[in-house]
């Protein structure tokens, strides 16, 4: 999902069932209201090896979200969380939530290591979700900042939420755990991963995702490095846009161009020659920035007009099927017209061409519209309404096609061809 508070893509809440993955134990501790010393960013970790975390796949029409269970408090309480590169938060529903449905809830009263600290209401708003269905308006949760931690993460903030919007309650994962890039503002929430690294428990400020398409098991998140057995060949690196005038914080890269290679067919199904469309600035929007977000289940265009121009060059049969910004066509027709889409990302020598396969173009049958399937581009709630530069959100349909390495020390993202 994309939050209006931090102006970066933020996702939340999606899961299937209560299947346990590798737990991470994060006991709660006192969060003093006084200011505290902060470790320098990118301080070298003392740990010698990385840690692999098993991931489970939330399959809802397509496989675009991965999650794990974590344990919080003393004794531990287990909840599921979505790993999200678009958020700094560790966010969980609280036991007093009256609109959280069947989610597992964290009960502070049952944790001996929990201590309350001065309440600071935070109301994050989300413009994209873990499902492919777009929001009609930003949705959110009412949350309060508390603290968790153990000896290794002595000062970790957590958002406990006492309400969820209905669209969030419908997503079955309990919460999120953010892997976003930390802000330079000391008052902002510090992502758990960065606190873990800066306390010396990880050898590097790098994490990696292995989330192969069509595999409900076997996905993996590596904290503190990469697993070279999960990809083949060399990594292609893209540099983050940090420091460029107007660039938002986070895992954001330049979006230079988009090429659509489509195999059109005659009415009898005979393939025509493939056509290639280069979408330069002024053609399909001015491309601008691209947010790389593991917690978004689609590709979001900067606005509705950009989505319309994009689909017009693929097929006139793709039409808007939801006023919130979903587009689609009859399922058989959508599969037949599905193109390869290549994005040119990064800048200068740190540029990569990464391709979303044809199989990711169809997000499955749209709820309430039998026989109509959703295409991958949404034109939902504008992501960065106050930013004049167009913002794309590149979610899991593209990211799952690669082994991705997120290097926080050197501000870059690597793309590797999946092994096997």
C-alpha angles and dihedrals in degrees: 000000000000118000124209091210099061096025093228132108109276127182131195147187123000131138145134119231130323100289108152121231126187105312123228113205114218110173117203121243141174116292107205113215092222120096116271138205115263127210114242113264115260093016107167113260122235096216116106101206140039126241126234118215120197115232131204124210123238102212113196109156087319137019106257107129134062129191146171137203119250131192119226130185138004112317091025120255114202123222133160122245135191114229105234128186090188098065139060093201135105096202128180136168115253127227092250093059111125096184102046097097114198096346117131107251132213113235112202091192090065094054119085091195094055119105124175121231131187108311117246112183114219122183109191116195121209126205099180129039144203090257122065094243111105123231120245088216136358110293128199155151135258106238142171127213116242131155137251132177148123131215090292097048101030098171114033122152121219131188113223110194126209096188139031127196112245092250089058094045089057089063107084102212110099101224148329136263112206125223094180126142108269119247123243087232109097090207093064124093111274113224114246093234092057093049088050092052097042091052089062100253097117128052094225143008089250131112130177137204127214107183108152117196118255095016115114092188135034099052114138142195117203116202117203099016145352138288107233091195089069097065139034132219123009127325119249109221130212120193120226120248094235112140096025114122109272095002113146120232121259138052091335126148136178113274102212105168146341125217121196116199108191131179106213121194139209119244090267090056096255109148117243122209112294113260124213123207123193111203105206125176108292091027106072098004127297099292102219120153130002122207113209105216126174088189098063118085098205144024113274121206121212093252144347095269091057091052091049093051091046095052092043088064092050101043138329087223091074108091137168108275099179128038088224090068112275118137130196152139139211106310098241091047093048092052091050094052097041110133136199108251121201123194123201105214136177129026140268114343089349096071128125136183109221124183131211108212123237090249091066094056095081113065093187137257112335115238112259094013109088113206093012117110128198122242121222101253116082125186098198131143110344108261101215108016094175095049115088091204113088113250125208123192112214107198139179098302086073100029096053090060089070142043099248125205117196110201110191096178094058097029097236142114124222126211120204132182108251114253120235 
